[in-house]
Structure formats: structure tokens, C-alpha cells
Amino acid sequence: MIRIEAPAKINLFLEVTGDRPDGYHDLATLFAKVSLADGLTLKKTGKPGVSLRVVNKANLKPLKTGDNIVYKAAMAFFEAFKIDPSAEITLVKKIPVGAGLGGGSSDAAAALKGLCLLYGVNADKNIKKLMAAALALGSDVPFFLTRGAFSAGRGRGELLTPVKTKGRLPVIILVYPGVPVYTGPVYKALKPVAAAEAAGNIKKLNALIKALEAGESLKDWGSLLFNRLEEPVLPRYEAVRRAKGDLVKAGAPAVLMSGSGASVFALAEDRSSAGKISKIIKKSNRKVFLVDFLLKS
Ligand code: C5P
């Protein structure tokens, strides 16, 4: 039996650099894995097929097994490696869904990694095949296959460059405002980004990466955080807008929406100031998680 964790991510930076002929958008983003995680256990059963049990500790709506990305990832694994499907997978879901935290993508990557271990497939030697399967499952899945905790992502998010951070990293106050936001409509609602503006923002992204690699403190790079997708989301989702506003009012030094939302995060220098902020912004339908950046996975 294999047990594997599927961490959430936040995007410290996300600029949209263009439309693509395949309907997706080109991005310049900075992904970071965090310590909120789903859990997967995988077993060989000897019976044909893949069975999936979900223990739902988040806001996952009941899905047909075939629609779950973990099931799709498992089938993609068996197909890619020409193995007869035979596995039982349990998913303990803790990462909110429709949250911009990459939960489903991370689950899919964990299923691919877990099945490699279970079936003795060398993931390093087969990384090209695994990355292709990952990208077919979703734009964020390749990032979760990487070992590093921070990566810059271009293309749909699959052209990854690892970022090695130095020094002590801030504590994260992660807020799920209680309503999901789905990714497709967010990109549809996005107005074209002026090329000059995107170019200026990429300079900021490079400065942010440099600051993290140099081990600079939050006050030196907090103002560089940026997410273009706030533009289509904040005006349309009051709950997201309020979560962001409340974090700013609570005095958090850096506040940003993650991915296509709905989560908003704040960074704080230490656990005690993070604790104070989290107390202030806890409201009945919000979920607040105090989490850390991961250093590797
Ligand atoms: O790849 P994924 O399934 O996560 O993407 C969900 C939707 O988000 C896509 O159907 C597309 O509309 C949009 N998207 C995009 N460009 C990206 C990633 C996602 O347009 N780089």
C-alpha cells in the first residue's frame, strides 16, 4: 500500500501574456506548494478496474467516480504504461474545491506518482510520459509532479523552472471565502492584457524570483505579488472581494487572490502576527488555514 500527500499551491504571481490558438492562455506565474494537503492511499487489488473512495472533509460535491480527476489520472497511468487497471484508491479531501489552490491537480499528480511507486515504474526515467499525461489532465498538474516547492511556470503553466528559495519564509493565512470560483469562465471574462503592461509585470516577476532566491524578507518583495485574474473575479464575487478587503484591513502586509480564486491569502512575517490576522477575519462561512510554504515534496 502507498500513502501519498497531495499539497495545495498558491500563485505568488500570475500574469496572462496572451491568448493561444488552443483556447488556453499563456501565463507567467510563480507557483508555491503549501502545507495544506489532501491524502491518497493506493492499493493493488487483483480485481480489474479502479475503485475510488472519497472521504470528503472539504466542499467537494458528490461526483460519479468516472468524473473524478483521480480516477482519470489512474486510467491515464494504466493507459500510458500499458498495465491492466487494478487499484483501489482512497482520497481524503481537505483542500477546498473551486479555490485556486490546485487541489484536484495535486490529487491527479499524486495518483500518477503513487501508481508509479505501486507498480515499480521509475518516475524519473519516465518523466516525459508522465508530464504529458499530467498536462492532458490539467494545466497545473505538471507543477505538482515536480519535486521542488517553488516553480516559475510559462506556457499553460507546464514549462517549469524550479526556484530555490533561501532563508525563512513567511507564514500564510489562507482564506476560502465559502463560494467556489470555476476557472473556465474567469479566463473567458478576462479582457486582453496590453503587451507593454505584461512585459513590465514580467520584470516584477523576475525581481520577485530574485528576491526569494536571495533570501530577502517579505517587506522587500511583498509589494511584487500580482494576480491578473483578480480583474475578472473581484468585481463579480463579493465574497472574494470582502475576504481580500478584510485581510488588508486586518493589517496583513501582502494580500493576493490565488490562481483563478476563490481563495485569498495573506503573508505574515511570523506565526503570532498570522494568528492575530486569522482571528480577525474568521467569519461563519469562511475557512481559514494557517499554513507554511513547503520546501520540497
Ligand atoms: O487546464 P485546466 O483544466 O485546469 O483549465 C481549466 C480552464 O481554464 C480551461 O478550460 C481554460 O478555459 C482555462 N485556462 C486557460 N489558460 C490556462 C489555464 C487554464 O485559458 N493557462
mmCIF file of N, CA and C in Angstrom, residues 37-145:
data_model
loop_
_atom_site.group_PDB
_atom_site.id
_atom_site.type_symbol
_atom_site.label_atom_id
_atom_site.label_comp_id
_atom_site.label_asym_id
_atom_site.label_seq_id
_atom_site.Cartn_x
_atom_site.Cartn_y
_atom_site.Cartn_z
ATOM 1 N N ALA A 37 -2.971 19.883 2.738
ATOM 2 C CA ALA A 37 -2.837 18.782 1.774
ATOM 3 C C ALA A 37 -4.006 17.804 1.841
ATOM 4 N N ASP A 38 -4.319 17.218 0.684
ATOM 5 C CA ASP A 38 -5.184 16.040 0.620
ATOM 6 C C ASP A 38 -4.290 14.821 0.840
ATOM 7 N N GLY A 39 -4.914 13.671 1.095
ATOM 8 C CA GLY A 39 -4.134 12.438 1.263
ATOM 9 C C GLY A 39 -4.680 11.349 0.355
ATOM 10 N N LEU A 40 -3.767 10.596 -0.256
ATOM 11 C CA LEU A 40 -4.205 9.458 -1.078
ATOM 12 C C LEU A 40 -3.585 8.172 -0.545
ATOM 13 N N THR A 41 -4.360 7.092 -0.534
ATOM 14 C CA THR A 41 -3.762 5.771 -0.339
ATOM 15 C C THR A 41 -4.124 4.938 -1.561
ATOM 16 N N LEU A 42 -3.138 4.170 -2.005
ATOM 17 C CA LEU A 42 -3.329 3.369 -3.229
ATOM 18 C C LEU A 42 -2.927 1.926 -2.947
ATOM 19 N N LYS A 43 -3.755 1.000 -3.403
ATOM 20 C CA LYS A 43 -3.505 -0.432 -3.190
ATOM 21 C C LYS A 43 -3.753 -1.182 -4.482
ATOM 22 N N LYS A 44 -2.977 -2.263 -4.683
ATOM 23 C CA LYS A 44 -3.316 -3.185 -5.769
ATOM 24 C C LYS A 44 -4.419 -4.090 -5.236
ATOM 25 N N THR A 45 -5.358 -4.449 -6.091
ATOM 26 C CA THR A 45 -6.469 -5.265 -5.598
ATOM 27 C C THR A 45 -6.495 -6.667 -6.196
ATOM 28 N N GLY A 46 -5.901 -6.844 -7.344
ATOM 29 C CA GLY A 46 -6.021 -8.119 -8.045
ATOM 30 C C GLY A 46 -7.318 -8.212 -8.843
ATOM 31 N N LYS A 47 -8.233 -7.269 -8.576
ATOM 32 C CA LYS A 47 -9.502 -7.233 -9.340
ATOM 33 C C LYS A 47 -9.350 -6.222 -10.479
ATOM 34 N N PRO A 48 -9.994 -6.459 -11.630
ATOM 35 C CA PRO A 48 -9.860 -5.478 -12.703
ATOM 36 C C PRO A 48 -10.599 -4.172 -12.386
ATOM 37 N N GLY A 49 -10.032 -3.070 -12.838
ATOM 38 C CA GLY A 49 -10.687 -1.763 -12.684
ATOM 39 C C GLY A 49 -10.102 -0.932 -11.551
ATOM 40 N N VAL A 50 -10.549 0.313 -11.515
ATOM 41 C CA VAL A 50 -10.082 1.249 -10.488
ATOM 42 C C VAL A 50 -11.273 1.621 -9.618
ATOM 43 N N SER A 51 -11.147 1.403 -8.312
ATOM 44 C CA SER A 51 -12.224 1.877 -7.440
ATOM 45 C C SER A 51 -11.700 3.048 -6.617
ATOM 46 N N LEU A 52 -12.581 4.004 -6.387
ATOM 47 C CA LEU A 52 -12.181 5.235 -5.704
ATOM 48 C C LEU A 52 -13.157 5.504 -4.570
ATOM 49 N N ARG A 53 -12.568 5.731 -3.374
ATOM 50 C CA ARG A 53 -13.399 6.105 -2.226
ATOM 51 C C ARG A 53 -12.972 7.509 -1.819
ATOM 52 N N VAL A 54 -13.937 8.373 -1.602
ATOM 53 C CA VAL A 54 -13.601 9.752 -1.238
ATOM 54 C C VAL A 54 -14.079 10.026 0.186
ATOM 55 N N VAL A 55 -13.165 10.471 1.019
ATOM 56 C CA VAL A 55 -13.521 10.925 2.365
ATOM 57 C C VAL A 55 -13.484 12.450 2.290
ATOM 58 N N ASN A 56 -14.659 13.045 2.324
ATOM 59 C CA ASN A 56 -14.774 14.461 1.984
ATOM 60 C C ASN A 56 -14.746 15.339 3.226
ATOM 61 N N LYS A 57 -13.628 16.006 3.445
ATOM 62 C CA LYS A 57 -13.547 16.954 4.557
ATOM 63 C C LYS A 57 -13.526 18.385 4.031
ATOM 64 N N ALA A 58 -13.891 18.533 2.759
ATOM 65 C CA ALA A 58 -13.913 19.869 2.143
ATOM 66 C C ALA A 58 -15.286 20.086 1.512
ATOM 67 N N ASN A 59 -15.343 20.894 0.465
ATOM 68 C CA ASN A 59 -16.627 21.233 -0.150
ATOM 69 C C ASN A 59 -16.813 20.529 -1.486
ATOM 70 N N LEU A 60 -16.243 19.316 -1.598
ATOM 71 C CA LEU A 60 -16.356 18.578 -2.864
ATOM 72 C C LEU A 60 -17.786 18.083 -3.028
ATOM 73 N N LYS A 61 -18.402 18.413 -4.165
ATOM 74 C CA LYS A 61 -19.760 17.916 -4.433
ATOM 75 C C LYS A 61 -19.643 16.446 -4.832
ATOM 76 N N PRO A 62 -20.659 15.617 -4.494
ATOM 77 C CA PRO A 62 -20.588 14.208 -4.893
ATOM 78 C C PRO A 62 -20.429 14.103 -6.414
ATOM 79 N N LEU A 63 -19.484 13.275 -6.827
ATOM 80 C CA LEU A 63 -19.175 13.112 -8.249
ATOM 81 C C LEU A 63 -19.306 11.647 -8.602
ATOM 82 N N LYS A 64 -19.648 11.365 -9.855
ATOM 83 C CA LYS A 64 -19.524 9.984 -10.324
ATOM 84 C C LYS A 64 -18.035 9.665 -10.342
ATOM 85 N N THR A 65 -17.672 8.433 -9.971
ATOM 86 C CA THR A 65 -16.253 8.061 -9.926
ATOM 87 C C THR A 65 -15.527 8.460 -11.204
ATOM 88 N N GLY A 66 -16.159 8.191 -12.364
ATOM 89 C CA GLY A 66 -15.522 8.451 -13.654
ATOM 90 C C GLY A 66 -15.219 9.927 -13.881
ATOM 91 N N ASP A 67 -15.909 10.808 -13.165
ATOM 92 C CA ASP A 67 -15.697 12.245 -13.341
ATOM 93 C C ASP A 67 -14.605 12.784 -12.423
ATOM 94 N N ASN A 68 -14.181 11.970 -11.452
ATOM 95 C CA ASN A 68 -13.155 12.451 -10.516
ATOM 96 C C ASN A 68 -11.790 12.448 -11.193
ATOM 97 N N ILE A 69 -11.056 13.532 -11.029
ATOM 98 C CA ILE A 69 -9.749 13.659 -11.699
ATOM 99 C C ILE A 69 -8.761 12.587 -11.222
ATOM 100 N N VAL A 70 -8.955 12.063 -10.011
ATOM 101 C CA VAL A 70 -8.075 10.992 -9.516
ATOM 102 C C VAL A 70 -8.304 9.714 -10.329
ATOM 103 N N TYR A 71 -9.558 9.441 -10.607
ATOM 104 C CA TYR A 71 -9.883 8.270 -11.445
ATOM 105 C C TYR A 71 -9.308 8.465 -12.851
ATOM 106 N N LYS A 72 -9.486 9.669 -13.383
ATOM 107 C CA LYS A 72 -8.971 9.951 -14.739
ATOM 108 C C LYS A 72 -7.448 9.817 -14.773
ATOM 109 N N ALA A 73 -6.786 10.279 -13.717
ATOM 110 C CA ALA A 73 -5.322 10.184 -13.646
ATOM 111 C C ALA A 73 -4.902 8.716 -13.595
ATOM 112 N N ALA A 74 -5.624 7.918 -12.808
ATOM 113 C CA ALA A 74 -5.285 6.491 -12.687
ATOM 114 C C ALA A 74 -5.433 5.817 -14.053
ATOM 115 N N MET A 75 -6.524 6.101 -14.746
ATOM 116 C CA MET A 75 -6.737 5.476 -16.057
ATOM 117 C C MET A 75 -5.650 5.934 -17.037
ATOM 118 N N ALA A 76 -5.262 7.217 -16.953
ATOM 119 C CA ALA A 76 -4.205 7.731 -17.837
ATOM 120 C C ALA A 76 -2.891 7.006 -17.557
ATOM 121 N N PHE A 77 -2.612 6.719 -16.276
ATOM 122 C CA PHE A 77 -1.392 5.981 -15.906
ATOM 123 C C PHE A 77 -1.408 4.585 -16.533
ATOM 124 N N PHE A 78 -2.507 3.856 -16.340
ATOM 125 C CA PHE A 78 -2.568 2.474 -16.847
ATOM 126 C C PHE A 78 -2.459 2.448 -18.363
ATOM 127 N N GLU A 79 -3.073 3.418 -19.010
ATOM 128 C CA GLU A 79 -3.026 3.540 -20.466
ATOM 129 C C GLU A 79 -1.586 3.840 -20.929
ATOM 130 N N ALA A 80 -0.944 4.800 -20.269
ATOM 131 C CA ALA A 80 0.392 5.229 -20.696
ATOM 132 C C ALA A 80 1.413 4.096 -20.541
ATOM 133 N N PHE A 81 1.244 3.275 -19.502
ATOM 134 C CA PHE A 81 2.248 2.227 -19.238
ATOM 135 C C PHE A 81 1.750 0.833 -19.608
ATOM 136 N N LYS A 82 0.628 0.790 -20.332
ATOM 137 C CA LYS A 82 0.087 -0.476 -20.841
ATOM 138 C C LYS A 82 -0.005 -1.523 -19.720
ATOM 139 N N ILE A 83 -0.600 -1.096 -18.613
ATOM 140 C CA ILE A 83 -0.816 -2.002 -17.472
ATOM 141 C C ILE A 83 -2.323 -2.177 -17.326
ATOM 142 N N ASP A 84 -2.761 -3.410 -17.023
ATOM 143 C CA ASP A 84 -4.204 -3.621 -16.807
ATOM 144 C C ASP A 84 -4.623 -2.921 -15.522
ATOM 145 N N PRO A 85 -5.638 -2.056 -15.595
ATOM 146 C CA PRO A 85 -6.061 -1.318 -14.394
ATOM 147 C C PRO A 85 -6.507 -2.260 -13.281
ATOM 148 N N SER A 86 -5.933 -2.048 -12.104
ATOM 149 C CA SER A 86 -6.340 -2.814 -10.927
ATOM 150 C C SER A 86 -5.834 -2.053 -9.711
ATOM 151 N N ALA A 87 -6.685 -1.215 -9.142
ATOM 152 C CA ALA A 87 -6.241 -0.432 -7.986
ATOM 153 C C ALA A 87 -7.436 0.062 -7.191
ATOM 154 N N GLU A 88 -7.170 0.221 -5.895
ATOM 155 C CA GLU A 88 -8.186 0.819 -5.028
ATOM 156 C C GLU A 88 -7.543 2.083 -4.452
ATOM 157 N N ILE A 89 -8.213 3.205 -4.644
ATOM 158 C CA ILE A 89 -7.638 4.493 -4.207
ATOM 159 C C ILE A 89 -8.591 5.159 -3.223
ATOM 160 N N THR A 90 -8.034 5.628 -2.129
ATOM 161 C CA THR A 90 -8.834 6.441 -1.200
ATOM 162 C C THR A 90 -8.271 7.850 -1.218
ATOM 163 N N LEU A 91 -9.184 8.804 -1.365
ATOM 164 C CA LEU A 91 -8.795 10.221 -1.377
ATOM 165 C C LEU A 91 -9.420 10.893 -0.163
ATOM 166 N N VAL A 92 -8.560 11.443 0.692
ATOM 167 C CA VAL A 92 -9.075 12.241 1.811
ATOM 168 C C VAL A 92 -8.940 13.702 1.393
ATOM 169 N N LYS A 93 -10.112 14.319 1.160
ATOM 170 C CA LYS A 93 -10.160 15.653 0.544
ATOM 171 C C LYS A 93 -10.248 16.724 1.621
ATOM 172 N N LYS A 94 -9.208 17.531 1.729
ATOM 173 C CA LYS A 94 -9.218 18.630 2.713
ATOM 174 C C LYS A 94 -9.094 19.989 2.048
ATOM 175 N N ILE A 95 -8.497 20.009 0.846
ATOM 176 C CA ILE A 95 -8.292 21.285 0.140
ATOM 177 C C ILE A 95 -9.619 21.708 -0.486
ATOM 178 N N PRO A 96 -10.100 22.914 -0.192
ATOM 179 C CA PRO A 96 -11.361 23.348 -0.799
ATOM 180 C C PRO A 96 -11.309 23.282 -2.324
ATOM 181 N N VAL A 97 -12.465 23.033 -2.904
ATOM 182 C CA VAL A 97 -12.615 22.899 -4.361
ATOM 183 C C VAL A 97 -13.096 24.241 -4.924
ATOM 184 N N GLY A 98 -12.643 24.589 -6.132
ATOM 185 C CA GLY A 98 -13.019 25.886 -6.728
ATOM 186 C C GLY A 98 -12.357 27.009 -5.961
ATOM 187 N N ALA A 99 -11.130 26.726 -5.522
ATOM 188 C CA ALA A 99 -10.467 27.626 -4.576
ATOM 189 C C ALA A 99 -9.187 28.238 -5.129
ATOM 190 N N GLY A 100 -8.757 27.813 -6.312
ATOM 191 C CA GLY A 100 -7.499 28.334 -6.857
ATOM 192 C C GLY A 100 -6.286 27.773 -6.145
ATOM 193 N N LEU A 101 -6.487 26.647 -5.453
ATOM 194 C CA LEU A 101 -5.402 26.053 -4.668
ATOM 195 C C LEU A 101 -4.852 24.789 -5.316
ATOM 196 N N GLY A 102 -5.358 24.448 -6.484
ATOM 197 C CA GLY A 102 -4.814 23.314 -7.247
ATOM 198 C C GLY A 102 -5.086 21.963 -6.624
ATOM 199 N N GLY A 103 -6.090 21.861 -5.796
ATOM 200 C CA GLY A 103 -6.345 20.597 -5.081
ATOM 201 C C GLY A 103 -6.544 19.416 -6.023
ATOM 202 N N GLY A 104 -7.435 19.569 -6.987
ATOM 203 C CA GLY A 104 -7.700 18.473 -7.930
ATOM 204 C C GLY A 104 -6.453 18.138 -8.737
ATOM 205 N N SER A 105 -5.712 19.162 -9.141
ATOM 206 C CA SER A 105 -4.485 18.950 -9.920
ATOM 207 C C SER A 105 -3.445 18.193 -9.091
ATOM 208 N N SER A 106 -3.341 18.558 -7.828
ATOM 209 C CA SER A 106 -2.376 17.897 -6.951
ATOM 210 C C SER A 106 -2.785 16.444 -6.703
ATOM 211 N N ASP A 107 -4.094 16.215 -6.552
ATOM 212 C CA ASP A 107 -4.585 14.836 -6.373
ATOM 213 C C ASP A 107 -4.218 13.993 -7.591
ATOM 214 N N ALA A 108 -4.392 14.584 -8.776
ATOM 215 C CA ALA A 108 -4.098 13.855 -10.012
ATOM 216 C C ALA A 108 -2.610 13.507 -10.088
ATOM 217 N N ALA A 109 -1.757 14.485 -9.753
ATOM 218 C CA ALA A 109 -0.307 14.229 -9.787
ATOM 219 C C ALA A 109 0.062 13.176 -8.742
ATOM 220 N N ALA A 110 -0.571 13.241 -7.567
ATOM 221 C CA ALA A 110 -0.277 12.263 -6.510
ATOM 222 C C ALA A 110 -0.700 10.863 -6.946
ATOM 223 N N ALA A 111 -1.808 10.776 -7.675
ATOM 224 C CA ALA A 111 -2.251 9.468 -8.176
ATOM 225 C C ALA A 111 -1.215 8.916 -9.155
ATOM 226 N N LEU A 112 -0.712 9.774 -10.062
ATOM 227 C CA LEU A 112 0.315 9.319 -11.020
ATOM 228 C C LEU A 112 1.571 8.856 -10.278
ATOM 229 N N LYS A 113 2.019 9.674 -9.295
ATOM 230 C CA LYS A 113 3.245 9.337 -8.542
ATOM 231 C C LYS A 113 3.034 8.065 -7.733
ATOM 232 N N GLY A 114 1.877 7.972 -7.089
ATOM 233 C CA GLY A 114 1.581 6.815 -6.231
ATOM 234 C C GLY A 114 1.519 5.533 -7.041
ATOM 235 N N LEU A 115 0.909 5.595 -8.220
ATOM 236 C CA LEU A 115 0.808 4.387 -9.049
ATOM 237 C C LEU A 115 2.179 3.975 -9.580
ATOM 238 N N CYS A 116 3.049 4.963 -9.861
ATOM 239 C CA CYS A 116 4.436 4.637 -10.256
ATOM 240 C C CYS A 116 5.093 3.815 -9.149
ATOM 241 N N LEU A 117 4.935 4.262 -7.905
ATOM 242 C CA LEU A 117 5.549 3.546 -6.782
ATOM 243 C C LEU A 117 4.931 2.152 -6.645
ATOM 244 N N LEU A 118 3.611 2.091 -6.732
ATOM 245 C CA LEU A 118 2.897 0.823 -6.541
ATOM 246 C C LEU A 118 3.277 -0.207 -7.601
ATOM 247 N N TYR A 119 3.493 0.248 -8.835
ATOM 248 C CA TYR A 119 3.766 -0.676 -9.947
ATOM 249 C C TYR A 119 5.233 -0.710 -10.355
ATOM 250 N N GLY A 120 6.106 -0.090 -9.537
ATOM 251 C CA GLY A 120 7.538 -0.141 -9.825
ATOM 252 C C GLY A 120 7.922 0.557 -11.115
ATOM 253 N N VAL A 121 7.173 1.599 -11.496
ATOM 254 C CA VAL A 121 7.545 2.387 -12.683
ATOM 255 C C VAL A 121 8.496 3.491 -12.225
ATOM 256 N N ASN A 122 9.653 3.600 -12.854
ATOM 257 C CA ASN A 122 10.624 4.626 -12.479
ATOM 258 C C ASN A 122 10.158 5.994 -13.008
ATOM 259 N N ALA A 123 9.715 6.837 -12.076
ATOM 260 C CA ALA A 123 9.120 8.122 -12.471
ATOM 261 C C ALA A 123 10.150 9.032 -13.137
ATOM 262 N N ASP A 124 11.395 8.999 -12.643
ATOM 263 C CA ASP A 124 12.423 9.877 -13.230
ATOM 264 C C ASP A 124 12.693 9.495 -14.685
ATOM 265 N N LYS A 125 12.807 8.180 -14.923
ATOM 266 C CA LYS A 125 13.099 7.726 -16.292
ATOM 267 C C LYS A 125 11.925 7.973 -17.235
ATOM 268 N N ASN A 126 10.716 8.014 -16.664
ATOM 269 C CA ASN A 126 9.515 8.151 -17.498
ATOM 270 C C ASN A 126 8.888 9.532 -17.381
ATOM 271 N N ILE A 127 9.717 10.511 -17.017
ATOM 272 C CA ILE A 127 9.161 11.820 -16.680
ATOM 273 C C ILE A 127 8.442 12.476 -17.870
ATOM 274 N N LYS A 128 8.948 12.255 -19.098
ATOM 275 C CA LYS A 128 8.307 12.866 -20.279
ATOM 276 C C LYS A 128 6.881 12.360 -20.448
ATOM 277 N N LYS A 129 6.740 11.026 -20.330
ATOM 278 C CA LYS A 129 5.428 10.390 -20.464
ATOM 279 C C LYS A 129 4.487 10.874 -19.370
ATOM 280 N N LEU A 130 5.034 10.955 -18.149
ATOM 281 C CA LEU A 130 4.212 11.380 -17.010
ATOM 282 C C LEU A 130 3.796 12.841 -17.152
ATOM 283 N N MET A 131 4.722 13.686 -17.621
ATOM 284 C CA MET A 131 4.416 15.104 -17.790
ATOM 285 C C MET A 131 3.338 15.294 -18.865
ATOM 286 N N ALA A 132 3.405 14.501 -19.930
ATOM 287 C CA ALA A 132 2.394 14.605 -20.995
ATOM 288 C C ALA A 132 1.029 14.185 -20.452
ATOM 289 N N ALA A 133 1.010 13.092 -19.693
ATOM 290 C CA ALA A 133 -0.261 12.637 -19.094
ATOM 291 C C ALA A 133 -0.780 13.704 -18.135
ATOM 292 N N ALA A 134 0.139 14.305 -17.382
ATOM 293 C CA ALA A 134 -0.236 15.325 -16.399
ATOM 294 C C ALA A 134 -0.881 16.533 -17.089
ATOM 295 N N LEU A 135 -0.251 17.015 -18.168
ATOM 296 C CA LEU A 135 -0.778 18.203 -18.851
ATOM 297 C C LEU A 135 -2.145 17.920 -19.476
ATOM 298 N N ALA A 136 -2.338 16.670 -19.947
ATOM 299 C CA ALA A 136 -3.647 16.319 -20.518
ATOM 300 C C ALA A 136 -4.729 16.336 -19.431
ATOM 301 N N LEU A 137 -4.330 16.135 -18.189
ATOM 302 C CA LEU A 137 -5.310 16.149 -17.077
ATOM 303 C C LEU A 137 -5.641 17.576 -16.623
ATOM 304 N N GLY A 138 -4.706 18.505 -16.790
ATOM 305 C CA GLY A 138 -4.952 19.895 -16.386
ATOM 306 C C GLY A 138 -3.665 20.692 -16.402
ATOM 307 N N SER A 139 -3.813 22.006 -16.592
ATOM 308 C CA SER A 139 -2.643 22.872 -16.764
ATOM 309 C C SER A 139 -1.725 22.917 -15.547
ATOM 310 N N ASP A 140 -2.286 22.722 -14.343
ATOM 311 C CA ASP A 140 -1.480 22.825 -13.119
ATOM 312 C C ASP A 140 -0.886 21.487 -12.684
ATOM 313 N N VAL A 141 -1.279 20.396 -13.335
ATOM 314 C CA VAL A 141 -0.842 19.068 -12.864
ATOM 315 C C VAL A 141 0.677 18.879 -13.000
ATOM 316 N N PRO A 142 1.313 19.316 -14.126
ATOM 317 C CA PRO A 142 2.772 19.126 -14.231
ATOM 318 C C PRO A 142 3.543 19.721 -13.045
ATOM 319 N N PHE A 143 3.140 20.906 -12.573
ATOM 320 C CA PHE A 143 3.843 21.506 -11.432
ATOM 321 C C PHE A 143 3.864 20.552 -10.233
ATOM 322 N N PHE A 144 2.744 19.877 -9.998
ATOM 323 C CA PHE A 144 2.669 19.001 -8.822
ATOM 324 C C PHE A 144 3.479 17.716 -8.996
ATOM 325 N N LEU A 145 3.883 17.424 -10.233
ATOM 326 C CA LEU A 145 4.763 16.263 -10.438
ATOM 327 C C LEU A 145 6.200 16.602 -10.087
#
